[in-house]
Structure formats: structure tokens, C-alpha cells
Coordinates of C-alpha atoms and ligand atoms in Angstrom, one line a residue:
M1149 CA 79.9 41.9 56.5
H1150 CA 78.6 38.3 56.4
S1151 CA 75.5 37.1 55.4
T1152 CA 74.6 34.9 57.7
A1153 CA 72.0 33.5 55.0
A1154 CA 74.0 32.9 52.3
A1155 CA 76.5 30.8 54.8
T1156 CA 73.8 28.5 56.3
G1157 CA 72.7 27.8 53.0
A1158 CA 76.2 26.8 51.8
L1159 CA 77.3 24.6 54.5
L1160 CA 73.8 23.1 54.2
T1161 CA 75.1 21.6 51.1
G1162 CA 77.5 19.4 52.7
C1163 CA 77.4 16.2 54.3
S1164 CA 79.6 15.0 57.6
L1165 CA 78.9 15.8 61.2
A1166 CA 79.8 18.6 60.8
T1167 CA 77.1 20.2 59.3
K1168 CA 74.8 20.3 62.0
R1169 CA 78.0 22.1 63.9
A1170 CA 78.4 24.5 60.3
R1171 CA 74.6 26.1 61.4
L1172 CA 76.3 27.9 64.5
V1173 CA 78.9 30.2 62.2
A1174 CA 78.5 32.2 59.3
G1175 CA 81.6 31.3 57.8
L1176 CA 84.5 29.8 58.3
S1177 CA 86.3 33.2 59.4
D1178 CA 84.2 32.8 62.5
A1179 CA 85.2 29.2 63.3
F1180 CA 88.5 30.8 63.3
Q1181 CA 88.3 34.5 64.8
K1182 CA 90.3 33.2 67.5
D1183 CA 92.8 31.6 66.2
F1184 CA 94.2 33.2 63.1
R1185 CA 92.7 35.1 60.0
L1186 CA 91.2 32.8 57.5
G1187 CA 92.1 34.3 54.3
T1188 CA 92.0 33.7 50.1
S1189 CA 93.1 35.6 47.1
V1190 CA 90.6 36.8 44.7
K1191 CA 92.0 36.9 40.2
N1192 CA 91.6 39.5 38.1
H1193 CA 88.9 38.3 36.6
T1194 CA 87.2 37.9 39.0
L1195 CA 88.0 41.8 40.1
D1196 CA 86.9 42.5 35.9
T1197 CA 83.8 41.2 35.9
T1198 CA 82.9 42.3 39.3
D1199 CA 81.5 38.3 39.9
A1200 CA 79.2 38.8 42.2
P1201 CA 78.5 35.2 43.2
L1202 CA 81.9 34.5 44.2
L1203 CA 82.6 37.8 45.8
S1204 CA 79.7 37.6 48.1
L1205 CA 80.8 33.5 48.9
I1206 CA 84.4 35.5 49.3
A1207 CA 83.0 38.1 52.0
Q1208 CA 81.1 34.6 53.8
E1209 CA 83.7 32.5 54.1
F1210 CA 87.1 34.9 54.8
N1211 CA 88.2 37.3 56.2
A1212 CA 91.3 38.3 54.8
I1213 CA 92.5 39.0 50.7
T1214 CA 94.7 38.8 48.6
A1215 CA 95.1 39.8 45.2
D1216 CA 96.9 37.0 42.7
N1217 CA 97.5 38.7 40.8
A1218 CA 96.2 43.1 40.5
M1219 CA 98.9 44.2 42.8
K1220 CA 102.1 42.5 40.7
W1221 CA 104.4 44.6 38.7
D1222 CA 103.5 44.5 36.2
A1223 CA 99.3 44.7 36.4
L1224 CA 100.6 48.2 39.2
Q1225 CA 103.6 49.9 37.1
P1226 CA 103.1 48.0 33.2
A1227 CA 106.0 50.9 31.7
L1228 CA 108.4 52.9 33.4
K1229 CA 106.4 55.8 35.6
V1230 CA 103.3 55.2 34.0
F1231 CA 101.0 53.2 37.1
N1232 CA 97.5 51.1 36.1
W1233 CA 95.7 51.2 39.8
Q1234 CA 92.1 50.5 38.6
R1235 CA 91.9 46.6 39.5
A1236 CA 94.0 47.2 42.7
D1237 CA 92.3 50.3 43.9
Q1238 CA 88.7 47.4 43.4
F1239 CA 90.1 45.5 45.5
V1240 CA 90.7 47.6 47.8
E1241 CA 87.6 48.7 47.7
F1242 CA 86.5 45.3 48.2
G1243 CA 88.1 44.3 51.6
R1244 CA 87.0 47.6 52.4
R1245 CA 83.5 47.2 51.7
H1246 CA 83.9 44.0 54.1
D1247 CA 86.5 45.2 56.9
M1248 CA 88.5 42.6 55.8
R1249 CA 92.4 42.0 56.0
M1250 CA 93.6 43.3 52.9
V1251 CA 97.6 41.7 52.2
G1252 CA 99.6 43.2 49.3
H1253 CA 101.2 40.9 47.0
V1254 CA 104.0 41.5 46.3
L1255 CA 106.8 44.4 45.4
V1256 CA 109.6 42.7 44.7
W1257 CA 110.1 38.8 42.7
H1258 CA 111.6 37.8 39.5
K1259 CA 108.5 37.0 37.9
Q1260 CA 105.3 39.8 36.7
T1261 CA 108.1 42.4 36.2
P1262 CA 108.4 43.8 32.9
E1263 CA 112.1 43.0 30.7
R1264 CA 112.4 46.3 30.6
V1265 CA 112.6 47.5 34.3
F1266 CA 115.5 45.5 34.4
R1267 CA 117.1 47.6 30.8
N1268 CA 118.5 51.1 30.3
H1269 CA 116.3 53.1 28.5
L1270 CA 118.8 55.2 27.7
D1271 CA 120.3 52.3 25.6
E1272 CA 117.5 52.2 22.1
S1273 CA 118.6 49.3 20.9
D1274 CA 116.0 46.4 20.3
T1275 CA 118.6 44.0 22.8
P1276 CA 119.1 46.8 25.5
A1277 CA 121.4 47.2 28.2
F1278 CA 120.4 45.8 31.4
A1279 CA 120.4 48.8 33.9
S1280 CA 122.9 50.3 36.5
R1281 CA 122.8 49.1 40.3
T1282 CA 121.7 52.7 40.5
Q1283 CA 119.0 53.4 37.9
L1284 CA 117.7 50.1 39.6
L1285 CA 117.7 50.8 43.1
G1286 CA 115.6 54.3 41.7
R1287 CA 113.0 51.9 40.0
M1288 CA 112.9 49.5 43.3
E1289 CA 112.3 52.7 45.8
D1290 CA 109.9 55.3 43.1
H1291 CA 107.5 51.4 42.7
I1292 CA 107.6 50.6 46.5
G1293 CA 107.7 53.9 48.1
T1294 CA 103.9 54.5 45.6
V1295 CA 102.5 51.6 45.7
V1296 CA 103.2 51.9 49.7
D1297 CA 101.7 55.0 50.2
R1298 CA 98.5 54.6 48.1
Y1299 CA 97.8 51.9 50.2
R1300 CA 98.9 52.9 53.8
A1301 CA 95.9 53.5 55.3
D1302 CA 93.6 49.9 53.5
I1303 CA 97.0 47.6 53.0
T1304 CA 98.5 47.3 56.4
E1305 CA 100.2 43.4 55.8
W1306 CA 102.7 43.5 52.5
D1307 CA 104.6 40.1 50.4
V1308 CA 108.2 42.7 49.7
V1309 CA 110.2 39.7 48.3
N1310 CA 108.7 36.7 47.5
E1311 CA 110.8 33.4 46.1
A1312 CA 114.4 35.0 45.9
I1313 CA 116.0 31.5 47.0
E1314 CA 115.9 28.9 44.8
G1315 CA 116.9 25.5 46.8
G1316 CA 119.6 26.4 48.5
K1317 CA 121.0 29.2 46.7
W1318 CA 120.6 32.9 45.7
L1319 CA 117.9 33.1 43.1
K1320 CA 120.3 34.2 39.9
S1321 CA 117.6 36.8 39.7
H1322 CA 118.2 40.3 37.5
W1323 CA 117.4 41.6 41.1
Y1324 CA 120.6 39.7 42.4
N1325 CA 122.4 39.7 39.3
I1326 CA 122.6 43.6 39.5
I1327 CA 122.3 44.8 42.8
G1328 CA 123.0 42.0 44.7
P1329 CA 122.1 40.1 48.1
E1330 CA 121.1 43.6 49.2
Y1331 CA 118.7 44.0 47.5
V1332 CA 115.9 42.4 49.3
Q1333 CA 117.3 44.7 52.6
Y1334 CA 116.6 47.6 50.6
A1335 CA 113.5 46.5 50.0
F1336 CA 112.6 45.9 52.7
Q1337 CA 113.6 48.9 53.7
F1338 CA 111.9 50.5 51.5
A1339 CA 108.8 48.9 52.3
R1340 CA 109.5 50.6 55.6
D1341 CA 110.1 53.7 54.8
A1342 CA 106.9 54.1 53.3
N1343 CA 104.6 52.3 55.8
P1344 CA 106.6 52.3 59.5
N1345 CA 103.7 50.1 61.0
A1346 CA 102.9 47.3 57.8
T1347 CA 104.2 43.6 59.2
L1348 CA 106.6 43.3 56.2
I1349 CA 107.0 39.3 55.2
Y1350 CA 109.6 37.5 53.0
N1351 CA 107.3 34.5 51.2
D1352 CA 109.0 31.4 49.7
Y1353 CA 107.3 28.3 47.9
G1354 CA 109.1 24.9 49.4
V1355 CA 110.6 26.1 52.9
T1356 CA 109.5 22.3 54.3
N1357 CA 113.4 21.7 52.7
P1358 CA 115.7 22.6 56.0
K1359 CA 118.4 23.4 53.3
K1360 CA 115.8 26.4 51.6
Q1361 CA 115.1 26.9 54.9
D1362 CA 118.9 27.9 56.5
A1363 CA 119.4 29.8 52.9
I1364 CA 116.6 32.1 53.7
L1365 CA 117.2 32.5 57.7
D1366 CA 120.3 33.7 56.1
L1367 CA 119.0 36.3 54.1
L1368 CA 116.3 37.2 57.1
K1369 CA 120.2 37.2 59.3
R1370 CA 122.0 40.1 56.7
V1371 CA 118.5 42.3 56.2
K1372 CA 118.4 42.7 60.3
K1373 CA 122.2 42.7 60.3
S1374 CA 121.7 45.4 57.9
G1375 CA 118.7 46.9 60.4
V1376 CA 115.6 46.5 59.1
K1377 CA 113.5 44.3 60.6
V1378 CA 111.6 41.7 58.7
D1379 CA 107.7 40.8 60.7
G1380 CA 107.4 37.4 59.3
V1381 CA 107.7 34.3 57.0
G1382 CA 105.5 33.6 54.0
M1383 CA 105.0 30.0 53.8
Q1384 CA 103.4 29.2 50.6
C1385 CA 102.1 25.5 50.8
H1386 CA 101.8 24.0 48.0
L1387 CA 100.6 20.6 48.3
S1388 CA 100.4 17.8 46.4
L1389 CA 98.4 14.9 47.6
E1390 CA 100.0 11.7 45.0
D1391 CA 102.8 11.8 47.9
G1392 CA 101.9 13.3 51.0
Y1393 CA 104.7 15.8 50.0
P1394 CA 105.5 17.6 52.0
S1395 CA 104.2 15.4 55.5
T1396 CA 102.8 17.2 57.8
K1397 CA 105.6 17.0 59.9
M1398 CA 107.7 18.6 57.9
I1399 CA 105.3 21.3 57.7
E1400 CA 105.0 21.9 61.8
Q1401 CA 109.3 21.7 62.0
A1402 CA 109.2 24.6 59.8
I1403 CA 106.6 27.0 61.1
V1404 CA 108.2 25.6 64.8
R1405 CA 111.6 26.4 63.1
F1406 CA 110.6 30.6 61.6
A1407 CA 109.1 30.9 64.6
R1408 CA 111.6 30.2 67.3
E1409 CA 114.1 32.8 65.2
G1410 CA 111.9 35.4 65.9
Y1411 CA 108.8 35.5 63.0
Q1412 CA 105.2 35.6 62.6
V1413 CA 104.5 32.2 60.2
F1414 CA 102.3 33.3 57.8
I1415 CA 100.4 30.2 55.4
T1416 CA 100.1 32.5 52.0
E1417 CA 99.1 29.8 49.3
L1418 CA 97.6 27.2 51.0
D1419 CA 96.4 24.3 48.2
V1420 CA 96.6 21.3 47.7
D1421 CA 97.0 19.6 43.9
V1422 CA 95.2 16.0 43.5
L1423 CA 96.9 15.4 40.3
P1424 CA 99.6 13.3 39.4
R1425 CA 102.9 15.4 39.0
A1426 CA 104.2 16.0 36.1
W1427 CA 107.1 18.6 36.2
Q1428 CA 109.0 16.6 33.5
H1429 CA 106.7 17.5 31.0
V1430 CA 107.3 21.8 30.9
R1431 CA 109.0 22.6 28.4
Q1432 CA 112.7 23.7 29.3
P1433 CA 113.6 26.2 29.0
P1434 CA 111.8 28.7 28.7
L1435 CA 108.9 27.3 31.5
Q1436 CA 106.0 26.4 28.8
P1437 CA 104.0 24.2 30.1
L1438 CA 102.3 21.8 27.4
H1439 CA 98.9 21.7 26.9
I1440 CA 96.3 18.4 27.9
D1441 CA 95.5 18.6 24.9
E1442 CA 98.8 17.0 23.1
F1443 CA 99.3 14.2 24.8
T1444 CA 97.9 11.1 23.4
A1445 CA 94.4 9.8 24.8
S1446 CA 95.7 7.1 27.1
E1447 CA 98.7 10.4 28.8
I1448 CA 95.0 11.9 29.0
R1449 CA 93.9 9.1 31.6
A1450 CA 96.9 9.7 33.4
L1451 CA 97.3 12.7 33.3
D1452 CA 94.1 13.9 34.2
P1453 CA 91.9 11.6 35.4
Y1454 CA 89.3 13.2 37.6
A1455 CA 88.2 15.3 34.0
A1456 CA 84.6 14.3 33.9
N1457 CA 84.4 14.4 37.6
F1458 CA 86.3 14.5 41.6
P1459 CA 86.0 10.5 43.1
D1460 CA 84.6 10.1 46.4
P1461 CA 87.6 8.5 48.1
V1462 CA 89.9 11.3 46.5
S1463 CA 87.5 14.3 48.4
E1464 CA 88.1 12.2 51.6
Q1465 CA 92.0 11.9 50.9
L1466 CA 91.8 15.4 50.3
G1467 CA 89.9 16.0 53.7
D1468 CA 92.2 14.1 55.8
R1469 CA 94.8 16.3 53.8
Y1470 CA 93.1 19.3 54.5
A1471 CA 92.6 18.7 58.0
S1472 CA 95.6 17.5 59.1
V1473 CA 97.5 20.4 58.9
F1474 CA 94.7 22.7 60.3
D1475 CA 95.3 20.5 62.9
V1476 CA 98.9 21.5 62.8
F1477 CA 98.1 25.5 62.2
M1478 CA 95.9 25.4 65.2
R1479 CA 98.5 23.8 67.2
H1480 CA 100.6 26.6 66.8
A1481 CA 98.2 29.0 66.5
D1482 CA 99.8 31.3 68.5
K1483 CA 102.4 31.2 66.2
I1484 CA 100.3 32.2 63.0
P1485 CA 98.5 34.9 62.6
R1486 CA 96.7 34.0 58.7
V1487 CA 96.0 31.2 57.1
T1488 CA 95.2 32.4 53.3
L1489 CA 93.6 29.2 50.8
W1490 CA 95.1 29.9 47.0
G1491 CA 91.6 30.9 45.5
T1492 CA 88.3 29.8 46.4
S1493 CA 86.5 28.1 44.1
D1494 CA 88.4 25.0 42.4
S1495 CA 87.8 26.1 38.8
E1496 CA 89.6 29.9 39.6
S1497 CA 93.0 27.7 40.8
W1498 CA 96.4 27.7 39.0
K1499 CA 96.7 24.8 39.4
N1500 CA 94.5 24.1 36.4
N1501 CA 97.0 25.1 34.1
W1502 CA 100.0 24.4 35.5
P1503 CA 102.4 22.5 34.4
I1504 CA 99.8 21.0 32.4
L1505 CA 97.5 23.3 30.7
G1506 CA 93.8 22.7 30.7
R1507 CA 93.8 20.1 33.0
T1508 CA 91.0 19.5 36.4
N1509 CA 92.1 20.1 39.3
Y1510 CA 90.6 20.2 42.4
P1511 CA 92.6 21.7 45.3
L1512 CA 90.0 24.2 47.3
L1513 CA 88.1 24.1 49.4
F1514 CA 84.9 24.9 47.4
D1515 CA 84.2 22.8 44.3
H1516 CA 83.7 24.2 40.2
A1517 CA 80.2 24.5 41.1
R1518 CA 81.6 27.2 44.5
K1519 CA 80.1 24.7 46.8
P1520 CA 82.1 23.5 49.5
K1521 CA 83.5 20.8 48.8
K1522 CA 83.9 17.5 52.1
A1523 CA 88.0 19.3 53.2
Y1524 CA 85.3 22.5 53.8
F1525 CA 83.5 20.5 56.4
R1526 CA 87.1 19.0 57.2
V1527 CA 88.3 22.1 57.9
L1528 CA 85.3 23.3 59.6
D1529 CA 85.1 20.5 61.9
V1530 CA 89.1 21.2 63.1
A1531 CA 88.0 24.6 63.9
Q1532 CA 85.0 23.3 66.1
R1533 CA 87.4 20.6 67.6
Q1534 CA 89.5 22.7 69.5
Ligands
G3I729 O1 94.7 37.2 31.7 C1 95.9 36.4 30.9 C2 94.7 36.0 29.4 O2 94.4 37.2 28.7 C3 95.5 34.6 28.7 O3 94.8 34.3 27.5 C4 96.1 33.5 29.5 C5 96.7 33.1 28.2 O4 97.8 32.2 29.6 O5 97.3 34.4 30.0 C6 96.1 35.3 31.9 O6 97.6 35.0 32.2 C7 97.6 34.0 33.0 C8 98.1 34.5 34.9 O7 97.8 34.2 35.4 C9 95.9 34.9 35.0 O8 95.4 34.2 35.3 C10 99.4 34.2 33.3 O9 99.7 33.3 31.5 C11 99.8 33.5 34.1 O10 100.6 33.2 34.2 C12 99.0 33.4 35.4 O11 99.7 32.6 36.5 C13 99.9 33.2 37.2 C14 101.5 32.7 38.1 O12 101.5 33.5 39.5 C15 102.1 33.4 37.4 O13 103.5 33.6 37.7 C16 99.0 32.7 38.5 O14 97.5 33.5 37.5 C17 98.7 33.0 39.6 O15 98.2 32.6 40.9 C18 99.9 32.5 40.4 O16 100.8 33.2 41.8 C19 101.9 32.9 42.7 C20 102.2 33.8 43.3 O17 102.7 34.4 42.7 C21 103.8 33.5 44.0 N1 103.6 31.7 44.2 C22 103.5 31.4 43.5 C23 101.9 31.1 42.9 C24 101.5 30.7 41.9 O18 102.2 30.3 40.8

């Protein structure tokens, strides 16, 4: 349930024109009630510490939640047939208590899946051989069936497969290498069997790239041809302020294209990185970020410019960027059932630690002290302008 008193307390700290009107709504998701669900992700740390102030802020502002790590394979099934439900159950219990839409994230991904899943368990050598196709499909069926069935009554939206495409091609993950491209249709089939009424989503990043869109639509065609239904495409939407990429126009084109092909469009992981791009500093392979303390003082000033505070002009720019993407989401609200932010307060964002560890980023709507930012009020303004 939303707490109007708490919401008003939060909103009164804002400073835009929207502030006066903001008093009329209990939280952001109320403002978008007629348009789409507004969600956020919940971190393990929040669940582990039962961070009451953050949980009540989430309940007040959002009406959908995604677990950012608690429902990934390594969290739910750390060893073969050994399931750990504690955090996921807490997540579901929280969602239930506040009558929120719960999103299951994610059933099949190449990351955060124990290496042993892909290995032949009978081979006890230090580097066991890969599992056979049949073994791996069996494990996938068992995992998806067990997890989807357990939360059948509560979780009605699943990110079934995450990031199967890289650029314009299939990512050569263990899933792909062992099972072949059919792994995607099997994953959707197993999820559909376990909960025929669930909304099943294919989720990916960088989907504003037309080549990636082509490859995703090919993948979805394959699944459709096999007789399995995919309901939606998840556009992650990890955006950048520095170069304005991807442009609002590209985001809009992607939404329109996926919708035209018959898919609901979910904005699944929205955030806006305000720091300089720094991909060149990631050590590869394996993908390993450096810590900001490993750089020289002048590099630190350039790479982590807002460590002490977030300057007003940049905060304004962030507000502009959020307002422009929410304008697009509103224009296409008939195609978009949900917009989810990848976190609530800046302090919990993965962007503080990627692609460099230990920077101070400001990608979300609530600041490091969990107070609503200018961007929050700009987004609220978009909802109330319509
Ligand atoms: O919990 C451990 C902690 O005990 C340890 O001391 C610390 C040392 O690095 O690591 C902590 O684990 C980190 C975990 O997040 C919890 O914060 C992992 O290193 C870190 O890799 C992990 O990152 C997650 C990332 O997925 C990994 O793939 C992020 O939290 C999570 O937000 C992010 O989410 C993904 C989506 O699932 C898919 N789309 C992209 C998105 C962003 O990468």
C-alpha cells in the first residue's frame, strides 16, 4: 500500500514546478497508473538487511519489482539440484505484501550461472568435459520447471532468456555451443509448460542497434516457427548522458519496430550513466574492471568527476534526458506495459562499479541519500502533463 504521508514527505524536498502538483499523487507509479506499471529492481543487500526505509520508499513509489540478483541461476540453484529459496521468497513476500507486479529475472543467461551446470558431472577431473546436449537440456528443464512452478501464483512475468545476441550474431555462450540456437525455444517452451498464463519476455541490451534488432527478430521468428509463444521484448535501456547514446529517436524506432512485429515492449532496466565512458579500461579477457584507486590523480579527476557532489547543470541534463525518454514511453504507452528502473537510489546502482569499480555515479531518480532528484520531478512532470 502507498503511504501518502511518506510520499508527501519525499516530494516536498523537490524544487520544480511539478512539486505542487506532486502533492496530489502518492508516488511515481500512481502518476503513471493509466499509462504503464512503473518498476524498480531490488538488490540482495536490501533483502538481506531488510532495509526498511528503502523498502518503504520502493513500496511508495513503484508498483512492480524485479530482483536484481536473487533469482539468477547461481542464487537459486548454486549446486546441481540444491535450491536456495531464502532471498527469492523474501522478494516475493515483499511484493505480495504491497500488491506489486513481480518480475522473475532471469531463467537462462550465460552469466551468473555456475560453470558446473555446463559440465559432465560424472567426469570428476579438474576440468571436466562439457555436458552433453541432452544433459544440459535436462538441467534447463528442471531449473525452469522448478523455479517457475514454485512462484506460479505470484510471478506472472518472466525474463526467460537474457542477452542471447551480441551485435548482430548469436553469442557463442555455453548454452549456444552445447544446445545450438534451439536453446532459446526450449527455454520458452519449459517456462510456458510450467506456467501457461505467464507473460514471457526475451530481454536484451543495446536493442536500439538495427543489426541487433534484426538478429533478435530472427531469433524470435525461430521460436514462433517452433510453435512456442513469446509475449514480449525487454529493452534494457542502459543509457548514457555523455554522448546522448542511444538517441531518443533510436529508442522510439526500436519500440515501434518490436510492437509492429507483434510483441509487447517492456522497458526492463532503465538507468542513465552520467560518468565518462570508460570501457577501454576493462581488462580482457576475462572482463575485469579496475578500481578507481588504481588510476593516477589526474585520471581520477577525469574519470570520476562528481565524487564530491553532483553539479546542478549535470543534474539538469539528467532531468532533460529522463524527461525525453519518458515522453517517448508515454507516446507509446499502448505498446508498453511496464517501465522498470534498474535500482531506486544512486548508491545501489551497478553503474558505481562498472566499467570501473568504486566511482560515484548518479544514474537513477533518487540520490545517494535516497532523496528524489530533479530527474524524479521531470519524470513526474511528464506523467502529469498528459
Ligand atoms: O555480493 C558480492 C559481494 O559479497 C562481494 O564482496 C563483491 C565483490 O565484487 O561482489 C558482490 O557481488 C556482486 C553482485 O553484483 C552484487 O552486488 C558481483 O561482483 C557483481 O558482478 C554483480 O553484478 C550484477 C551484474 O548483473 C552481474 O552480471 C549487478 O548487481 C546486477 O545489477 C547486474 O544486472 C544485469 C542484469 O541482470 C542483466 N542486464 C545487465 C544488468 C547490468 O549488468
